[in-house]
C-alpha positions as a printed Julia matrix, in Angstrom:
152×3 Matrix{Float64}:
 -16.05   25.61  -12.46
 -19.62   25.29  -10.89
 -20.35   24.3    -7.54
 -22.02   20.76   -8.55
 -18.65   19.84  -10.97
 -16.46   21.05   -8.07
 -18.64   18.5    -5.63
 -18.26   15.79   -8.37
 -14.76   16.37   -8.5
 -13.98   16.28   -4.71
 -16.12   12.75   -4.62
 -13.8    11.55   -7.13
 -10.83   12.33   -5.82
 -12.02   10.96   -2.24
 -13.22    7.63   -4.18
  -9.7     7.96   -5.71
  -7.84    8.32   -1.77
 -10.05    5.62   -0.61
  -9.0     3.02   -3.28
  -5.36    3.84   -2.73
  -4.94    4.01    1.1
  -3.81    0.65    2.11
  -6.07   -0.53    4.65
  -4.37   -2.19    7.91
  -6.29   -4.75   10.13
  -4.6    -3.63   13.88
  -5.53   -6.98   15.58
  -3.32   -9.18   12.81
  -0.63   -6.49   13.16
  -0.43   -7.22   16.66
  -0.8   -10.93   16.45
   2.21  -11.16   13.98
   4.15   -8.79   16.38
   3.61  -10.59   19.11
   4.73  -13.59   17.44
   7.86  -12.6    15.88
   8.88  -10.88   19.37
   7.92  -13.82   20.89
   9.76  -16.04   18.68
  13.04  -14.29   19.03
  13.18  -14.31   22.61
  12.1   -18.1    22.46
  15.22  -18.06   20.47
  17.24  -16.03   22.82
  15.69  -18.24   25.86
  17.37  -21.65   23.87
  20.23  -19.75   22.95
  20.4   -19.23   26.85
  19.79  -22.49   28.33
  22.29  -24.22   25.86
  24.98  -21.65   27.38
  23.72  -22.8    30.96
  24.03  -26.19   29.95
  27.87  -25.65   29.17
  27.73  -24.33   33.0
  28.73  -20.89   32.25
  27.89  -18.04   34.76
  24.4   -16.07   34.73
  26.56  -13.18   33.05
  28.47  -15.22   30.54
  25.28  -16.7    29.54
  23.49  -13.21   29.06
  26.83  -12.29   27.0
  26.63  -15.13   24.54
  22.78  -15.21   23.91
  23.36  -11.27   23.18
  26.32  -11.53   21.01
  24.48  -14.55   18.95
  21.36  -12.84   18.71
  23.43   -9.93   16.7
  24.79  -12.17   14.64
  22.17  -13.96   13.77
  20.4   -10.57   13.32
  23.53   -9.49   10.92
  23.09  -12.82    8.92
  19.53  -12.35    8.26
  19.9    -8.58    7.29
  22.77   -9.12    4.67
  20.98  -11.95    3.23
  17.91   -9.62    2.94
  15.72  -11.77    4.97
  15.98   -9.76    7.93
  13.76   -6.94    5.99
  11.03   -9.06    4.81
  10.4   -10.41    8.88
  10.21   -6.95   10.07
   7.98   -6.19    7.17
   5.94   -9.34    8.09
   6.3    -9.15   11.92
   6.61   -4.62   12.45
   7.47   -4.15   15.89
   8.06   -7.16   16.92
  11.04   -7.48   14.7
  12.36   -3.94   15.44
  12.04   -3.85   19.09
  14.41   -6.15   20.76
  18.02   -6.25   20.58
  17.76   -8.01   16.63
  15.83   -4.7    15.45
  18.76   -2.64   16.82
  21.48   -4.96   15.12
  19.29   -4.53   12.26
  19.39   -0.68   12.12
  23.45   -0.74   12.36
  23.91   -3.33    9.1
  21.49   -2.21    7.12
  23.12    0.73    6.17
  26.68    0.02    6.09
  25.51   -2.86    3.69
  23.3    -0.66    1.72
  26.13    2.3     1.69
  29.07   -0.08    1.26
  29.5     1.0    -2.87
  30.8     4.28   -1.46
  33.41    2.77    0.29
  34.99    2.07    3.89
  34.96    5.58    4.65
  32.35    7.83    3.13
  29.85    5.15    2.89
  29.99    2.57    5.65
  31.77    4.85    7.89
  29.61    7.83    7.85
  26.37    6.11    7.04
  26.2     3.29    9.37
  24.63    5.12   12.01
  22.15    7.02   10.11
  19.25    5.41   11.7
  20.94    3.48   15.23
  22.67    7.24   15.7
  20.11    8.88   17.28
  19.15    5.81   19.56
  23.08    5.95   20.8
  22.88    9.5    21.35
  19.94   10.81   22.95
  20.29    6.79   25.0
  23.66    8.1    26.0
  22.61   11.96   26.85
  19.41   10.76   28.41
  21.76    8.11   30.84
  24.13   10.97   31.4
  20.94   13.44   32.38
  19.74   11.03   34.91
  23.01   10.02   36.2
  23.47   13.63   36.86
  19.8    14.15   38.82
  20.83   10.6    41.15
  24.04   12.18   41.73
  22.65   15.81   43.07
  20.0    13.76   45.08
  22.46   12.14   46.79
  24.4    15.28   47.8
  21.35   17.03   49.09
C-alpha cells in the first residue's frame, strides 16, 4: 500500500471515529446533575420535616429520612426506573445515599435467576463491595493514626 492510499485510509477511519464518538455537552451534564441531586435531597429535606412534624428527635428524624430514601431508591431500581434517572441525571443520581442503595439492588435483582445463594448472595456486592471495604479499611487506617496521636 502507497503512502497517499495509506493517508486516505487513516482520514477515513478518523471520519469513521468522529461520526461514532458520542459527543457530550459538559454544561447540560452538570445542569441535569445538579438537578437530580438537588431534587433528591429536596426529597430527603420533606421527608425530614414531615418526621419533625411528628416531633421525633434530630436523630430519629435523620434515621427515617435515610431508611425511606433506600426504599424509595429500592422501588425505583426494581421497577427499572431507577436506571433510566441515573442515565438522565449521572452523578447526581449516583452520589448520595439513593446511588449507593442503587448499587446494592441492582445486582441481587439482576443475579436473582441464579438463586438465593450463588446469585443474590455472592453477587450483590459486586459493585457496593469495594465502597464497604476500602470505606471500612480506610476508617480503620485513620482510626488507627488518631489513636497513636493521642498516645504520643
Amino acid at each position: 500500500m502507497n503512502p497517499t492510499e495509506q493517508m486516505k485510509r487513516q482520514q477515513q477511519y478518523k471520519t469513521y471515529v468522529d461520526q461514532k464518538t458520542p459527543r457530550h455537552n459538559l454544561w447540560l451534564n452538570m445542569l441535569r446533575a445538579f438537578l437530580t441531586g438537588g431534587a433528591v435531597c429536596v426529597l430527603g429535606q420533606i421527608i425530614f420535616n414531615l418526621c419533625e412534624l411528628q416531633k421525633l428527635s434530630q436523630d430519629d428524624c435523620s434515621n427515617w429520612t435515610s431508611m425511606l430514601l433506600v426504599l424509595i431508591s429500592v422501588i425505583l431500581t426494581g421497577t427499572g426506573i431507577y436506571p433510566k434517572l441515573a442515565k438522565w441525571g449521572g452523578a447526581g443520581a449516583l452520589v448520595p445515599i439513593t446511588g449507593f442503595a442503587n448499587s446494592v439492588a441492582a445486582p441481587a435483582i439482576e443475579y436473582k435467576k441464579e438463586g438465593q445463594v450463588f446469585g443474590i448472595g455472592c453477587k450483590i456486592f459486586t459493585i457496593a463491595g469495594p465502597v464497604i471495604l476500602y470505606g471500612i479499611f480506610t476508617s480503620w487506617f485513620f482510626g488507627l493514626l488518631y489513636w497513636m496521636w493521642g498516645m504520643i
